[in-house]
CSV table of C-alpha atoms in Angstrom, one decimal:
chain,number,residue,atom,x,y,z
A,298,MET,CA,-21.5,-1.0,6.6
A,299,LYS,CA,-18.1,-0.4,7.4
A,300,VAL,CA,-15.8,1.0,4.6
A,301,LEU,CA,-12.1,0.3,4.5
A,302,ILE,CA,-10.0,2.9,2.8
A,303,LEU,CA,-7.1,1.3,0.8
A,304,PRO,CA,-4.7,4.0,-0.4
A,305,GLY,CA,-2.1,3.6,-2.9
A,306,TRP,CA,1.7,4.0,-3.3
A,307,HIS,CA,2.7,6.9,-1.0
A,308,ALA,CA,-0.6,6.8,0.8
A,309,SER,CA,-3.5,9.4,0.4
A,310,GLY,CA,-2.6,12.9,1.9
A,311,PRO,CA,-5.1,15.2,3.7
A,312,GLN,CA,-6.4,16.7,0.4
A,313,HIS,CA,-7.2,13.2,-1.1
A,314,TRP,CA,-10.9,12.2,-1.5
A,315,GLN,CA,-10.1,9.0,0.6
A,316,SER,CA,-9.0,11.2,3.5
A,317,GLU,CA,-12.3,13.2,3.0
A,318,TRP,CA,-14.4,9.9,3.4
A,319,VAL,CA,-12.6,9.1,6.5
A,320,ARG,CA,-13.5,12.5,7.9
A,321,LEU,CA,-16.9,12.8,6.6
A,322,HIS,CA,-18.3,9.3,6.8
A,323,GLY,CA,-16.0,7.6,9.4
A,324,ASP,CA,-14.4,5.1,7.2
A,325,ARG,CA,-11.4,3.3,8.2
A,326,HIS,CA,-8.1,4.1,6.6
A,327,VAL,CA,-5.8,0.9,6.5
A,328,GLU,CA,-2.5,1.7,7.4
A,329,GLN,CA,0.6,0.0,5.8
A,330,ASP,CA,4.2,0.1,7.6
A,331,ASP,CA,5.9,1.0,4.3
A,332,TRP,CA,4.2,3.5,1.7
A,333,ILE,CA,7.4,4.2,-0.1
A,334,TRP,CA,8.8,0.6,-0.9
A,335,PRO,CA,5.6,-1.4,-0.6
A,336,LYS,CA,5.8,-5.2,-0.4
A,337,ARG,CA,2.8,-7.0,-1.7
A,338,GLY,CA,2.6,-9.8,0.7
A,339,ASP,CA,3.1,-7.3,3.7
A,340,TRP,CA,0.2,-5.2,2.3
A,341,MET,CA,-2.0,-8.3,1.9
A,342,ALA,CA,-1.1,-9.6,5.5
A,343,ARG,CA,-2.1,-6.3,6.8
A,344,LEU,CA,-5.5,-6.2,4.8
A,345,ASP,CA,-6.3,-9.6,6.4
A,346,GLU,CA,-5.4,-8.3,10.0
A,347,VAL,CA,-7.6,-5.3,9.8
A,348,LEU,CA,-10.4,-7.0,8.1
A,349,LEU,CA,-10.6,-9.5,10.9
A,350,THR,CA,-11.2,-6.7,13.4
A,351,GLU,CA,-14.3,-5.6,11.5
A,352,PRO,CA,-17.8,-7.1,11.5
A,353,ALA,CA,-18.7,-8.6,8.1
A,354,PRO,CA,-19.5,-7.6,5.5
A,355,VAL,CA,-17.3,-4.6,4.6
A,356,ALA,CA,-16.8,-2.7,1.6
A,357,LEU,CA,-13.3,-1.9,0.3
A,358,VAL,CA,-12.5,1.4,-1.5
A,359,ALA,CA,-9.1,1.3,-3.2
A,360,HIS,CA,-7.1,3.9,-4.9
A,361,SER,CA,-4.2,3.3,-7.3
A,362,LEU,CA,-1.8,0.5,-6.0
A,363,GLY,CA,-4.7,-0.2,-3.4
A,364,CYS,CA,-6.6,-1.8,-6.5
A,365,GLN,CA,-3.6,-4.0,-7.2
A,366,LEU,CA,-3.7,-5.0,-3.5
A,367,VAL,CA,-7.4,-6.1,-3.6
A,368,ALA,CA,-6.7,-8.1,-6.7
A,369,ALA,CA,-3.7,-10.0,-5.2
A,370,TRP,CA,-5.3,-10.3,-1.7
A,371,ALA,CA,-8.5,-11.8,-3.1
A,372,ALA,CA,-6.6,-14.4,-5.0
A,373,HIS,CA,-4.9,-15.6,-1.9
A,374,THR,CA,-7.0,-14.8,1.3
A,375,GLN,CA,-9.4,-17.3,3.0
A,376,HIS,CA,-11.3,-14.2,4.2
A,377,ALA,CA,-12.8,-12.8,0.9
A,378,VAL,CA,-16.4,-13.9,2.1
A,379,ARG,CA,-16.1,-11.0,4.7
A,380,VAL,CA,-16.1,-8.6,1.8
A,381,ALA,CA,-19.5,-7.6,0.2
A,382,ALA,CA,-18.1,-5.2,-2.5
A,383,ALA,CA,-15.0,-3.4,-3.7
A,384,MET,CA,-14.7,0.1,-5.5
A,385,LEU,CA,-11.2,0.1,-7.3
A,386,VAL,CA,-10.4,3.5,-8.3
A,387,ALA,CA,-7.7,4.5,-10.9
A,388,PRO,CA,-5.9,1.1,-11.1
A,389,PRO,CA,-2.3,1.5,-12.2
A,390,ASP,CA,-0.9,-0.4,-15.1
A,391,ILE,CA,2.2,-1.7,-13.1
A,392,GLU,CA,3.3,-3.7,-16.2
A,393,ARG,CA,4.2,-0.8,-18.2
A,394,PRO,CA,8.0,-0.2,-18.8
A,395,ASP,CA,8.0,3.1,-17.0
A,396,THR,CA,6.8,1.5,-13.8
A,397,PRO,CA,8.7,3.0,-10.6
A,398,PRO,CA,11.2,0.4,-9.2
A,399,ASN,CA,9.4,0.8,-5.9
A,400,VAL,CA,6.5,-1.1,-7.4
A,401,VAL,CA,8.0,-3.4,-9.7
A,402,SER,CA,7.7,-6.4,-7.5
A,403,TRP,CA,4.1,-6.3,-7.6
A,404,ARG,CA,4.1,-7.7,-11.3
A,405,PRO,CA,2.3,-9.4,-12.8
A,406,ILE,CA,-1.2,-8.0,-12.6
A,407,VAL,CA,-3.1,-10.5,-10.8
A,408,ARG,CA,-6.2,-11.0,-13.1
A,409,ARG,CA,-8.5,-13.6,-11.4
A,410,ARG,CA,-12.0,-12.8,-11.2
A,411,LEU,CA,-13.0,-11.2,-7.8
A,412,PRO,CA,-15.3,-13.0,-5.4
A,413,PHE,CA,-17.5,-10.2,-4.6
A,414,ALA,CA,-19.2,-7.3,-6.3
A,415,SER,CA,-16.7,-4.8,-7.8
A,416,LEU,CA,-16.6,-1.5,-9.7
A,417,VAL,CA,-13.4,0.0,-11.5
A,418,VAL,CA,-13.6,3.8,-12.0
A,419,ALA,CA,-11.0,5.0,-14.5
A,420,SER,CA,-10.1,8.1,-16.0
A,421,SER,CA,-9.5,8.7,-19.8
A,422,ASP,CA,-6.4,10.9,-19.1
A,423,ASP,CA,-4.8,8.9,-16.2
A,424,PRO,CA,-0.9,9.0,-16.6
A,425,HIS,CA,-0.6,5.8,-14.8
A,426,CYS,CA,-3.0,3.8,-17.1
A,427,GLU,CA,-4.6,3.9,-20.5
A,428,LEU,CA,-8.1,3.5,-20.4
A,429,ASP,CA,-8.1,0.3,-22.4
A,430,ARG,CA,-5.9,-1.4,-19.9
A,431,ALA,CA,-8.0,-0.3,-16.9
A,432,CYS,CA,-11.1,-1.8,-18.9
A,433,GLY,CA,-9.2,-4.8,-19.4
A,434,MET,CA,-8.3,-5.3,-15.7
A,435,ALA,CA,-12.0,-4.7,-15.0
A,436,GLY,CA,-13.2,-7.4,-17.3
A,437,ASP,CA,-10.6,-9.7,-15.9
A,438,TRP,CA,-11.8,-9.1,-12.3
A,439,GLY,CA,-15.5,-9.2,-13.2
A,440,SER,CA,-16.1,-5.7,-12.3
A,441,GLU,CA,-18.5,-3.1,-13.7
A,442,PHE,CA,-16.5,-0.4,-15.5
A,443,VAL,CA,-17.1,3.3,-15.2
A,444,ASP,CA,-15.3,5.8,-17.5
A,445,ALA,CA,-15.1,9.0,-15.4
A,446,GLY,CA,-13.7,11.0,-18.3
A,447,PRO,CA,-10.6,13.3,-17.8
A,448,ARG,CA,-10.1,13.3,-14.1
A,449,GLY,CA,-6.3,12.4,-14.1
A,450,HIS,CA,-5.2,9.9,-11.4
A,451,HIS,CA,-8.5,10.6,-9.1
A,452,ASN,CA,-6.0,12.1,-6.7
A,453,ALA,CA,-5.7,15.3,-4.6
A,454,ASP,CA,-4.3,16.9,-8.1
A,455,SER,CA,-7.6,16.0,-9.5
A,456,GLY,CA,-9.6,18.5,-7.2
A,457,LEU,CA,-12.3,16.1,-6.6
A,458,GLY,CA,-12.6,17.3,-2.9
A,459,ALA,CA,-14.9,14.9,-1.1
A,460,TRP,CA,-16.0,13.3,-4.4
A,461,ALA,CA,-19.8,13.2,-3.9
A,462,GLU,CA,-20.0,11.2,-7.3
A,463,GLY,CA,-17.7,8.6,-6.2
A,464,ARG,CA,-19.6,8.1,-2.9
A,465,ASN,CA,-22.7,7.7,-5.1
A,466,LEU,CA,-21.0,5.2,-7.1
A,467,LEU,CA,-20.2,3.3,-4.0
A,468,ALA,CA,-23.7,3.4,-2.4
A,469,ARG,CA,-25.1,1.9,-5.9
A,470,LEU,CA,-22.4,-0.9,-5.7
A,471,ILE,CA,-23.3,-1.7,-2.1
A,472,ALA,CA,-26.9,-1.8,-3.0
A,473,ARG,CA,-26.1,-4.2,-6.2
A,474,ALA,CA,-24.2,-6.3,-3.7
A,475,GLY,CA,-27.4,-6.8,-1.6
A,476,ALA,CA,-25.5,-5.4,1.4
A,477,GLY,CA,-26.9,-2.0,1.8
C-alpha cells in the first residue's frame, strides 16, 4: 500500500522521521506550493490531486499541520474512499491564542469523524498542543489515541531518527483497517 507523507507547517527537513520514511520505505512526500503561509484550501486541493495519481487504497501519515489538513480534507473531499487509514502525529492546537498568524486561517479545527481508520499519536510535552486537547481531537475524529510520553513535537528536534516505533504503529493501523 502506498503511504502519502503529509508534512506540517515549514515541511519536514532532512532529519525528520517523515523524510527518513520517504528514503527508507519509498513513501511519497506530498509537496505543497507554500510551506510558510499555507492556505487550507490549496493544501486540500493538492492532497486530492496527488491522491488521484495513486492506486487506492492509500495510507496517509500526517505530522503537525498535516493532521489538520487530513481532518479538513476528509470533511470536504469526494475521494475519502481512496484512503484506508491515516496516522496523525502531533496535531497542533491551532485554536490557542499563541497560534502563529501564518496558520490562524486554518481555524476552527474541523472535528468531524474521519471516514477511515485513524490513529492520533501525541506527546505529553508537545509545545504546540496539550495532551488533553490532542486526546479530544482524537475522540472527535473517531481515532485511536496513543500517548507517546515526552517526545516533544515529534519532529527532528525529538531525535526520533527513522522512528521504528511509529512505523510499527502504522503497520498495526493498516492491519486494523483490513488493508494490509
